[in-house]
CSV table of C-alpha atoms in Angstrom, one decimal:
chain,number,residue,atom,x,y,z
G,19,MET,CA,69.7,116.6,104.6
G,20,THR,CA,72.3,118.2,107.0
G,21,PHE,CA,75.7,119.7,106.4
G,22,VAL,CA,78.8,118.1,107.9
G,23,ASP,CA,82.3,119.5,108.0
G,24,ARG,CA,85.7,117.6,108.1
G,25,GLN,CA,89.1,118.7,108.8
G,26,LEU,CA,91.6,117.6,106.2
G,27,ALA,CA,95.3,118.5,106.1
G,28,ASP,CA,94.8,121.4,103.7
G,29,GLY,CA,91.7,122.9,105.5
G,30,ILE,CA,88.1,122.4,106.4
G,31,VAL,CA,85.6,121.0,103.9
G,32,ARG,CA,81.8,120.9,104.1
G,33,GLY,CA,79.6,118.1,102.6
G,34,VAL,CA,76.2,116.7,103.1
G,35,GLU,CA,74.6,113.8,104.9
G,36,ARG,CA,71.6,112.0,103.5
G,37,ASP,CA,70.1,108.5,104.3
G,38,GLY,CA,73.2,107.6,106.4
G,39,VAL,CA,75.7,108.6,103.8
G,40,GLN,CA,78.0,111.6,104.0
G,41,VAL,CA,79.0,112.9,100.4
G,42,PHE,CA,81.9,115.3,99.6
G,43,LEU,CA,82.2,116.4,96.0
G,44,GLY,CA,85.1,118.1,94.2
G,45,LEU,CA,87.8,117.9,96.9
G,46,PRO,CA,91.2,118.9,95.4
G,47,TYR,CA,94.0,116.4,95.7
G,48,ALA,CA,96.6,118.7,93.8
G,49,ALA,CA,97.0,122.1,92.4
G,50,PRO,CA,95.1,123.0,89.1
G,51,PRO,CA,97.3,121.9,86.3
G,52,VAL,CA,96.8,125.0,84.3
G,53,GLY,CA,99.2,127.7,82.8
G,54,GLY,CA,102.8,126.7,83.8
G,55,LEU,CA,101.7,123.6,85.3
G,56,ARG,CA,100.3,122.0,82.2
G,57,PHE,CA,102.5,119.0,81.4
G,58,ARG,CA,103.9,119.2,84.8
G,59,ALA,CA,103.7,116.6,87.6
G,60,PRO,CA,100.9,117.3,90.1
G,61,GLN,CA,101.8,119.9,92.7
G,62,ALA,CA,100.5,120.3,96.3
G,63,VAL,CA,97.3,122.0,97.0
G,64,THR,CA,97.4,125.4,98.4
G,65,PRO,CA,95.8,125.3,101.9
G,66,TRP,CA,92.7,127.4,102.4
G,67,ALA,CA,91.2,129.5,105.1
G,68,GLY,CA,87.7,128.9,106.5
G,69,VAL,CA,85.4,126.2,105.1
G,70,ARG,CA,85.3,125.0,101.7
G,71,ASP,CA,82.1,123.8,100.1
G,72,ALA,CA,82.3,120.2,98.8
G,73,LEU,CA,78.6,120.2,97.5
G,74,GLU,CA,78.9,120.2,93.6
G,75,PRO,CA,80.6,117.7,91.2
G,76,PRO,CA,83.9,118.9,90.1
G,77,PRO,CA,84.6,119.6,86.3
G,78,MET,CA,85.8,116.5,84.4
G,79,ALA,CA,89.0,116.4,82.4
G,80,PRO,CA,88.9,118.0,78.9
G,81,GLN,CA,87.4,115.5,76.5
G,82,PRO,CA,84.9,115.1,73.6
G,83,ALA,CA,81.3,115.5,74.4
G,84,LEU,CA,79.3,112.2,74.5
G,85,THR,CA,77.2,113.8,71.6
G,86,GLY,CA,80.3,113.7,69.5
G,87,LYS,CA,79.8,117.4,68.8
G,88,GLY,CA,82.2,119.7,70.8
G,89,PHE,CA,84.2,119.3,74.0
G,90,VAL,CA,83.6,119.4,77.7
G,91,GLY,CA,85.5,119.7,80.8
G,92,SER,CA,88.4,121.8,82.3
G,93,GLU,CA,92.1,121.6,82.8
G,94,ASP,CA,91.3,122.4,86.3
G,95,CYS,CA,90.3,118.9,87.1
G,96,LEU,CA,92.4,117.3,89.8
G,97,TYR,CA,89.4,116.6,92.2
G,98,LEU,CA,88.0,113.6,93.8
G,99,ASN,CA,84.6,112.7,95.5
G,100,VAL,CA,84.0,110.9,98.8
G,101,TYR,CA,81.3,108.8,99.9
G,102,ALA,CA,81.3,107.8,103.6
G,103,PRO,CA,79.1,105.9,106.3
G,104,ALA,CA,77.7,108.5,108.5
G,105,ALA,CA,78.1,106.6,111.6
G,106,PRO,CA,81.7,107.0,113.2
G,107,GLY,CA,83.8,103.8,112.5
G,108,HIS,CA,87.1,102.5,111.1
G,109,TYR,CA,86.1,101.5,107.6
G,110,PRO,CA,87.8,99.9,104.6
G,111,VAL,CA,88.3,102.1,101.7
G,112,LEU,CA,87.6,101.7,97.9
G,113,VAL,CA,89.6,104.1,95.6
G,114,TRP,CA,88.0,103.9,92.2
G,115,ILE,CA,89.5,104.8,88.9
G,116,HIS,CA,87.1,105.5,86.1
G,117,GLY,CA,87.5,104.3,82.6
G,118,GLY,CA,87.0,105.9,79.1
G,119,GLY,CA,89.8,104.7,76.9
G,120,ALA,CA,92.1,107.2,78.5
G,121,VAL,CA,90.3,110.1,76.8
G,122,MET,CA,87.0,110.3,78.4
G,123,GLY,CA,85.1,109.7,81.8
G,124,SER,CA,84.8,111.2,85.1
G,125,PRO,CA,84.6,110.5,88.8
G,126,ASN,CA,81.1,111.8,88.9
G,127,GLN,CA,79.7,108.9,86.9
G,128,PHE,CA,79.9,106.8,90.0
G,129,ASP,CA,77.5,107.0,93.3
G,130,GLY,CA,79.3,105.3,96.1
G,131,SER,CA,76.3,105.5,98.4
G,132,ALA,CA,75.4,101.8,98.3
G,133,PHE,CA,79.0,101.0,99.4
G,134,ALA,CA,78.9,103.5,102.0
G,135,ARG,CA,75.7,102.2,103.5
G,136,ASP,CA,77.4,98.8,103.6
G,137,GLY,CA,80.5,100.1,105.5
G,138,VAL,CA,82.9,101.1,102.9
G,139,VAL,CA,84.4,104.8,102.3
G,140,VAL,CA,84.5,105.3,98.7
G,141,VAL,CA,86.9,107.7,96.8
G,142,THR,CA,86.3,108.2,93.0
G,143,ILE,CA,89.1,110.1,91.5
G,144,ALA,CA,89.8,112.2,88.3
G,145,TYR,CA,93.2,112.4,86.4
G,146,ARG,CA,94.4,114.0,83.3
G,147,LEU,CA,93.3,112.2,80.2
G,148,GLY,CA,94.8,111.9,76.5
G,149,VAL,CA,97.5,114.2,75.4
G,150,LEU,CA,97.1,116.4,78.6
G,151,GLY,CA,97.9,113.4,80.7
G,152,MET,CA,100.1,111.0,78.4
G,153,LEU,CA,101.9,113.2,75.9
G,154,TYR,CA,105.4,111.8,75.4
G,155,ARG,CA,107.5,115.1,74.6
G,156,PRO,CA,110.3,115.1,77.1
G,157,ASP,CA,111.5,118.2,75.8
G,158,ILE,CA,108.1,120.0,77.0
G,159,ALA,CA,106.4,117.6,79.5
G,160,GLU,CA,107.1,115.4,82.2
G,161,VAL,CA,106.2,111.6,81.4
G,162,ASN,CA,103.3,109.7,82.5
G,163,LEU,CA,101.4,112.6,84.1
G,164,SER,CA,98.2,110.6,84.4
G,165,THR,CA,99.9,107.9,86.5
G,166,LEU,CA,101.5,110.5,88.7
G,167,ASP,CA,98.1,112.0,89.1
G,168,GLN,CA,96.7,108.6,90.4
G,169,VAL,CA,99.7,108.2,92.7
G,170,LYS,CA,99.0,111.8,94.0
G,171,ALA,CA,95.3,110.8,94.7
G,172,LEU,CA,96.4,107.8,96.5
G,173,GLU,CA,98.7,109.9,98.7
G,174,TRP,CA,95.8,112.2,99.4
G,175,VAL,CA,93.8,109.1,100.7
G,176,ARG,CA,96.6,107.9,102.8
G,177,ASP,CA,96.9,111.5,104.4
G,178,ASN,CA,93.1,112.3,104.6
G,179,VAL,CA,90.8,109.3,104.4
G,180,SER,CA,90.8,108.9,108.3
G,181,ALA,CA,88.8,112.3,108.4
G,182,PHE,CA,85.9,110.4,106.8
G,183,GLY,CA,86.3,107.2,109.0
G,184,GLY,CA,88.4,105.4,106.4
G,185,ASP,CA,91.4,103.2,107.3
G,186,PRO,CA,94.5,104.1,105.2
G,187,ALA,CA,95.8,100.6,105.9
G,188,ARG,CA,92.9,98.8,104.4
G,189,VAL,CA,92.6,100.6,101.0
G,190,THR,CA,91.5,98.6,97.8
G,191,LEU,CA,92.4,100.1,94.6
G,192,GLY,CA,89.9,99.4,91.8
G,193,GLY,CA,88.9,100.4,88.2
G,194,GLN,CA,87.0,99.2,85.1
G,195,SER,CA,88.1,99.4,81.4
G,196,ASN,CA,90.9,101.9,81.1
G,197,GLY,CA,90.6,102.4,84.9
G,198,GLY,CA,91.1,98.5,85.5
G,199,ARG,CA,94.1,98.5,83.0
G,200,THR,CA,95.3,101.5,84.9
G,201,VAL,CA,95.1,99.4,88.4
G,202,GLY,CA,97.2,96.6,86.6
G,203,THR,CA,99.7,99.5,85.6
G,204,LEU,CA,100.0,100.8,88.9
G,205,LEU,CA,100.7,97.4,90.4
G,206,ALA,CA,104.1,97.9,88.8
G,207,VAL,CA,104.6,101.5,89.7
G,208,PRO,CA,107.2,101.8,92.5
G,209,ALA,CA,105.7,105.1,93.8
G,210,ALA,CA,102.5,103.4,94.4
G,211,ASP,CA,103.9,100.6,96.5
G,212,GLY,CA,102.2,100.5,100.0
G,213,LEU,CA,99.3,102.9,99.1
G,214,PHE,CA,96.8,100.1,98.6
G,215,LYS,CA,96.6,96.6,100.0
G,216,GLN,CA,94.6,94.9,97.4
G,217,ALA,CA,93.2,95.5,93.9
G,218,ILE,CA,90.1,95.1,91.7
G,219,ILE,CA,90.5,95.0,87.9
G,220,GLN,CA,87.3,95.0,85.9
G,221,SER,CA,87.3,94.5,82.2
G,222,GLY,CA,90.9,95.8,82.1
G,223,THR,CA,91.4,96.3,78.4
G,224,GLY,CA,94.8,94.4,77.6
G,225,VAL,CA,95.6,94.4,81.2
G,226,GLY,CA,99.4,94.0,81.7
G,227,SER,CA,100.3,94.6,78.1
G,228,VAL,CA,98.8,97.8,76.8
G,229,VAL,CA,101.5,100.4,77.3
G,230,ASP,CA,104.0,102.1,74.8
G,231,THR,CA,107.7,102.0,74.4
G,232,PRO,CA,109.1,105.7,74.2
G,233,ASP,CA,109.4,105.1,70.4
G,234,GLN,CA,105.9,104.3,70.1
G,235,ALA,CA,104.7,107.0,72.2
G,236,ALA,CA,106.9,109.5,70.4
G,237,LYS,CA,105.1,108.7,67.1
G,238,VAL,CA,101.7,109.4,68.6
G,239,ALA,CA,103.2,112.7,70.0
G,240,GLU,CA,104.4,113.6,66.5
G,241,ALA,CA,101.0,112.8,64.8
G,242,VAL,CA,99.1,115.0,67.6
G,243,GLN,CA,101.7,117.9,67.0
G,244,ALA,CA,101.2,117.7,63.1
G,245,GLU,CA,97.3,117.9,63.6
G,246,ALA,CA,97.4,120.6,66.4
G,247,GLY,CA,100.1,122.9,65.0
G,248,GLY,CA,101.7,125.4,67.3
G,249,ASP,CA,103.2,125.1,70.8
G,250,LEU,CA,101.2,122.4,72.8
G,251,ARG,CA,102.2,124.4,76.0
G,252,GLU,CA,100.3,127.4,74.8
G,253,LEU,CA,97.3,126.1,72.7
G,254,PRO,CA,93.8,126.1,74.2
G,255,ALA,CA,92.9,122.7,75.6
G,256,GLU,CA,89.8,122.5,73.2
G,257,GLN,CA,92.4,122.6,70.2
G,258,ILE,CA,94.7,119.9,71.7
G,259,VAL,CA,91.6,117.7,72.4
G,260,ALA,CA,90.4,118.2,68.9
G,261,ALA,CA,93.8,117.1,67.4
G,262,GLN,CA,93.8,114.3,69.8
G,263,GLN,CA,90.5,113.0,68.8
G,264,ARG,CA,91.3,113.0,65.1
G,265,VAL,CA,94.5,111.2,65.6
G,266,GLY,CA,92.8,108.7,67.9
G,267,VAL,CA,89.8,107.9,65.5
G,268,SER,CA,92.2,107.0,62.8
G,269,SER,CA,94.9,105.1,64.8
G,270,GLY,CA,93.6,101.6,64.3
G,271,THR,CA,93.0,100.9,68.0
G,272,MET,CA,90.5,101.8,70.7
G,273,VAL,CA,93.3,103.0,73.1
G,274,THR,CA,95.6,105.4,71.2
G,275,TYR,CA,97.1,107.2,74.3
G,276,ARG,CA,99.1,105.1,76.7
G,277,VAL,CA,101.2,104.9,79.7
G,278,VAL,CA,104.9,104.6,78.7
G,279,VAL,CA,107.6,102.3,79.9
G,280,ASP,CA,109.9,105.3,80.8
G,281,GLY,CA,112.3,103.3,83.3
G,282,THR,CA,111.3,105.7,86.0
G,283,VAL,CA,107.6,106.1,86.8
G,284,LEU,CA,107.1,102.7,85.1
G,285,PRO,CA,110.3,100.9,85.0
G,286,ARG,CA,109.0,97.7,83.3
G,287,ARG,CA,105.8,96.5,81.4
G,288,PRO,CA,103.1,95.7,83.9
G,289,GLY,CA,102.8,92.2,82.7
G,290,GLU,CA,106.4,91.4,83.7
G,291,VAL,CA,106.0,92.5,87.3
G,292,LYS,CA,104.0,90.3,89.7
G,293,ALA,CA,101.7,92.0,91.9
G,294,LYS,CA,102.5,92.5,95.5
G,295,VAL,CA,98.9,92.4,96.7
G,296,PRO,CA,95.8,90.0,96.2
G,297,VAL,CA,93.6,90.9,93.2
G,298,LEU,CA,90.1,90.4,92.1
G,299,ILE,CA,90.0,90.3,88.5
G,300,GLY,CA,87.3,89.6,85.8
G,301,THR,CA,85.5,90.3,82.5
G,302,ASN,CA,82.2,90.5,81.1
G,303,HIS,CA,80.9,87.7,78.6
G,304,ASP,CA,80.3,90.3,75.7
G,305,GLU,CA,82.4,93.1,76.2
G,306,GLN,CA,82.7,94.0,72.5
G,307,ASP,CA,78.7,94.4,72.3
G,308,LEU,CA,79.0,97.8,73.6
G,309,PHE,CA,81.4,99.0,71.0
G,310,HIS,CA,79.4,97.3,68.2
G,311,MET,CA,76.4,99.3,69.3
G,312,LEU,CA,78.3,102.5,69.7
G,313,THR,CA,79.9,102.3,66.2
G,314,ARG,CA,76.7,101.1,64.5
G,315,GLY,CA,75.2,104.2,65.9
G,316,GLY,CA,77.9,106.3,64.3
G,317,ALA,CA,79.8,107.2,67.4
G,318,LYS,CA,83.6,108.4,66.8
G,319,LEU,CA,84.7,108.9,70.4
G,320,LEU,CA,87.4,106.2,70.1
G,321,GLY,CA,89.4,104.5,67.6
G,322,SER,CA,88.2,101.3,66.3
G,323,GLY,CA,90.2,97.9,65.9
G,324,SER,CA,91.6,95.7,68.6
G,325,THR,CA,93.7,97.2,71.3
G,326,VAL,CA,95.7,93.9,71.8
G,327,LEU,CA,95.7,92.1,68.5
G,328,ASN,CA,97.1,93.3,65.2
G,329,PRO,CA,94.7,93.1,62.2
G,330,GLU,CA,96.2,89.8,61.0
G,331,GLU,CA,96.0,88.2,64.6
G,332,LEU,CA,92.1,89.5,64.9
G,333,ALA,CA,91.4,88.0,61.6
G,334,THR,CA,92.8,84.7,62.7
G,335,ALA,CA,91.0,84.7,66.0
G,336,ARG,CA,87.7,85.6,64.2
G,337,ALA,CA,88.1,82.7,61.8
G,338,ALA,CA,89.0,80.4,64.8
G,339,TYR,CA,85.9,81.3,66.6
G,340,ARG,CA,83.7,80.9,63.4
G,341,GLU,CA,84.9,77.4,63.5
G,342,LEU,CA,84.8,76.9,67.2
G,343,LEU,CA,81.2,78.3,67.6
G,344,PRO,CA,79.3,76.8,64.5
G,345,ASP,CA,75.8,77.2,66.1
G,346,TRP,CA,76.5,81.1,66.6
G,347,PRO,CA,75.7,83.6,63.8
G,348,ALA,CA,79.1,84.4,62.3
G,349,GLU,CA,79.1,88.0,63.3
G,350,LEU,CA,78.5,87.1,67.0
G,351,ALA,CA,81.0,84.6,66.8
G,352,GLU,CA,83.7,87.1,65.6
G,353,ARG,CA,82.6,89.8,68.0
G,354,HIS,CA,83.1,87.0,70.9
G,355,ALA,CA,86.8,86.6,69.4
G,356,PHE,CA,87.2,90.3,69.8
G,357,THR,CA,86.0,90.2,73.5
G,358,ALA,CA,88.5,87.3,74.2
G,359,GLY,CA,91.4,88.9,72.7
G,360,ASP,CA,91.0,92.3,74.2
G,361,TRP,CA,89.6,91.4,77.6
G,362,TRP,CA,89.1,87.7,78.6
G,363,ILE,CA,92.5,86.2,77.7
G,364,PRO,CA,94.5,89.2,79.0
G,365,ALA,CA,92.6,88.6,82.4
G,366,ILE,CA,93.6,85.1,82.3
G,367,ARG,CA,97.2,85.8,81.5
G,368,PHE,CA,97.5,88.4,84.2
G,369,ALA,CA,95.8,86.0,86.6
G,370,GLU,CA,98.2,83.1,85.9
G,371,ALA,CA,101.3,85.3,86.1
G,372,GLN,CA,100.7,86.1,89.8
G,373,ASP,CA,102.0,84.3,92.9
G,374,ARG,CA,99.8,86.4,95.3
G,375,PRO,CA,96.2,85.4,95.8
G,376,VAL,CA,93.9,86.1,92.7
G,377,TRP,CA,90.3,85.6,92.4
G,378,MET,CA,88.4,85.4,89.1
G,379,TYR,CA,85.0,86.3,88.0
G,380,ARG,CA,82.9,86.6,84.8
G,381,LEU,CA,79.7,88.4,84.2
G,382,ASP,CA,77.5,86.3,82.0
G,383,TRP,CA,74.2,87.8,83.0
G,384,ARG,CA,72.6,89.1,79.7
G,385,ILE,CA,70.6,92.2,79.0
G,386,MET,CA,68.9,90.6,76.1
G,387,PRO,CA,68.3,87.0,75.0
G,388,PHE,CA,71.2,85.5,72.8
G,389,GLY,CA,71.0,86.8,69.4
G,390,LYS,CA,68.4,89.4,70.1
G,391,GLY,CA,70.5,92.4,71.5
G,392,MET,CA,73.3,93.1,73.9
G,393,GLY,CA,74.4,90.3,76.1
G,394,ALA,CA,76.7,91.1,79.1
G,395,PRO,CA,78.5,94.2,77.5
G,396,HIS,CA,81.4,96.4,78.7
G,397,MET,CA,80.2,98.7,81.6
G,398,LEU,CA,77.3,96.5,82.7
G,399,ASP,CA,79.4,95.4,85.6
G,400,VAL,CA,80.0,98.8,87.0
G,401,ALA,CA,76.1,99.5,87.4
G,402,LEU,CA,75.8,96.0,89.1
G,403,MET,CA,78.9,96.2,91.7
G,404,PHE,CA,78.1,99.8,92.6
G,405,ASP,CA,74.4,98.4,93.3
G,406,ASP,CA,73.4,101.7,91.2
G,407,ILE,CA,71.2,100.2,88.5
G,408,ARG,CA,68.9,103.1,88.2
G,409,ASN,CA,71.8,105.8,87.7
G,410,VAL,CA,71.1,107.5,84.6
G,411,ASN,CA,74.7,107.2,83.5
G,412,TRP,CA,73.9,103.6,82.7
G,413,ARG,CA,70.6,104.0,80.9
G,414,TYR,CA,72.3,103.8,77.6
G,415,LEU,CA,73.2,100.2,78.0
G,416,PHE,CA,69.4,99.3,77.7
G,417,GLY,CA,68.5,101.4,74.9
G,418,ALA,CA,64.8,102.2,74.6
G,419,ARG,CA,63.9,99.2,76.5
G,420,THR,CA,62.6,99.1,80.2
G,421,PRO,CA,64.9,96.7,82.1
G,422,ASP,CA,63.6,93.7,84.2
G,423,TRP,CA,64.4,95.7,87.3
G,424,GLU,CA,63.8,92.8,89.6
G,425,ARG,CA,66.1,90.5,87.6
G,426,LEU,CA,68.5,93.2,87.3
G,427,GLN,CA,68.6,94.1,91.1
G,428,ALA,CA,69.1,90.4,92.2
G,429,VAL,CA,72.5,90.1,90.2
G,430,ALA,CA,73.5,93.6,91.3
G,431,THR,CA,72.8,92.6,95.0
G,432,GLU,CA,74.9,89.4,94.3
G,433,MET,CA,77.8,91.2,92.8
G,434,HIS,CA,77.9,94.1,95.2
G,435,THR,CA,78.0,91.9,98.1
G,436,ALA,CA,80.8,90.0,96.7
G,437,TRP,CA,82.7,93.3,96.3
G,438,VAL,CA,81.9,94.4,99.8
G,439,ARG,CA,83.1,91.1,101.2
G,440,PHE,CA,86.3,91.4,99.3
G,441,ILE,CA,87.0,95.0,100.2
G,442,ALA,CA,86.2,94.3,103.9
G,443,SER,CA,87.8,90.8,104.3
G,444,GLY,CA,90.0,90.1,101.3
G,445,ASN,CA,88.0,87.3,100.1
G,446,PRO,CA,84.8,87.5,97.7
G,447,GLY,CA,83.4,84.3,98.7
G,448,TRP,CA,84.7,81.6,96.1
G,449,PRO,CA,88.0,79.7,95.9
G,450,GLU,CA,91.0,81.4,94.5
G,451,TYR,CA,92.1,81.1,90.8
G,452,VAL,CA,95.0,78.9,90.2
G,453,PRO,CA,96.3,77.5,86.8
G,454,GLU,CA,95.6,73.9,87.8
G,455,SER,CA,91.9,74.6,88.3
G,456,ARG,CA,91.0,78.0,86.9
G,457,THR,CA,88.2,78.4,89.3
G,458,THR,CA,85.8,81.2,88.2
G,459,ARG,CA,82.5,82.8,89.5
G,460,LEU,CA,80.0,83.1,86.9
G,461,PHE,CA,77.4,85.9,87.7
G,462,ASP,CA,74.0,85.2,86.1
G,463,ASN,CA,70.4,84.6,86.8
G,464,GLU,CA,71.6,81.4,88.7
G,465,SER,CA,75.3,82.1,89.5
G,466,SER,CA,77.7,79.1,89.8
G,467,THR,CA,81.4,78.7,90.6
G,468,VAL,CA,83.0,76.5,87.8
G,469,ASP,CA,86.5,75.4,86.9
G,470,ASP,CA,88.0,76.5,83.6
G,471,PRO,CA,84.7,77.8,81.8
G,472,ASP,CA,84.8,77.7,78.2
G,473,ARG,CA,88.0,75.6,77.9
G,474,GLU,CA,88.0,75.1,74.3
G,475,GLN,CA,87.9,78.7,73.7
G,476,ARG,CA,90.8,79.4,76.0
G,477,LEU,CA,92.9,76.6,74.5
G,478,THR,CA,92.4,78.4,71.0
G,479,TRP,CA,94.8,81.1,72.5
G,480,ALA,CA,97.5,78.5,73.4
G,481,LEU,CA,96.9,79.0,77.0
G,482,GLY,CA,97.9,75.9,79.0
G,483,SER,CA,96.2,72.4,78.7
C-alpha cells in the first residue's frame, strides 16, 4: 500500500493505492448541511490548506440502523468515494447512486475496485435521505434537496474527476432500487442536462412514475410534523428520523418519501420526459423475494405494500397471476405479480417510451432452486455487476448457506463484463430493445438473448400485443 495525492478544485487529497487501484474515501462535494444549512440547497465546499486525508469511509446520512434498533449516521454526510485505475489514462466514469427506499443506504456499501481494474473510474455518492432530503414544506425547506445533492455531486465529477484519470465527457450515471429510480428522475431534471452521457437503471422501483405532487408531499410532511412535534429546523436529527420511520412504516407503501414535481427542479413527471441519453435498464426475476424475507423476519425498516399499485390493483394482479401460473404455489405467483407491478412492468413502460437507444436485461440466476428459497431477489444484481460477490454487505442475501462460489462468480463475471462494455463503448453486447421485438438479455447459468420474454405475463398488464 502506498499513499497518493491528487489536486482537486478545493485542495489536495490523499488516498491509497493497492493492487493497481487508487481509493479516495470521504471526499466532500458540498458543505455540511448542518445548522442553518439544514433544509437548504447544497452549498460550495470551503477550500482547505495542506493535504486532506481521504482514507476512511465517510458517515452515512441519518437513517434507522439495520438491526431495527436506534439510528446511525450524521447530517454531515455529503461525501463521495472514488476508485480509480492506478495507471495514468483517460478513463470512462461510472457515478453510482445507492438505493435504500430513500431512507437508508450509503456509498460505502460498494467497492468499485473491480471496475477500476478494468479501466473505469467509479464515484459512489451520498445524498440526504427521508425527511432531511425530501421534506415538502416550502415555508421552511427548499424543495427536492436530495435531487439537488445529486446534481451537486455530478457537478463535482465534472470539475474534478480528471484528477483521477476520469474523462468528464464520458460519464455514465447508474443506480439500483431507489438509486435506479433516481437515475430515471434525473433524466428529467434540467439541471442535470449534460452532466452524464448515458444511464444505467437497475431495479428502479416504479421508475418514471414514483414521484409526488405538491399536495401528496404536503400530506406526508403534515404526518411527519405531527409525529415529531416541534420545529423541524431545530429538532435533533434522531428525533426527525424516528418520526419519519413511524410515518413510513404505517404509510402502506415501501417508498413514502419521494421527489416532488415542483415545476422547477422537476418540471414534469419523469415518465412524461424522454431521455436524452442511451439507457441500459433491467430488473431481477424475483425482486419481491427480498422484501418477503425481511418482513417475515420482523424487519420494519420500510413500509409495506406496493409502491406502484393501490391495494385493489395489487389484489387484481395477484389473482391474475394465480390463474396465469397454475403450476406455481399460490404465494409465489402472488409474489411474482408484486415483482412485475413494482419493477418489471415499469421498466418495460419506461423503455418503450424512449426514442434514444435502450438495452434491456433481466437477471434470472437463482440463489436457490424454485420453491426452496430466494430466486433472483432485489439487490443480487449489485453484487454481480460490481463483481464483488464476497463483500460482507451482500452476505444477507444467502442467509446461513455457503453460496456456490464458482456458479456465482461465473454470472458475476458475465454481468460485470457487460457493464464495463456499456460504460466504455455505449453498447453492452446485445441488440437494442424496441417495442417490435422487445429483445432482452437474460443472465443465468446459461445466459441467452430472447425476444419478448414472458409475453403472456406482459400482456396481462395491457402492454402492447
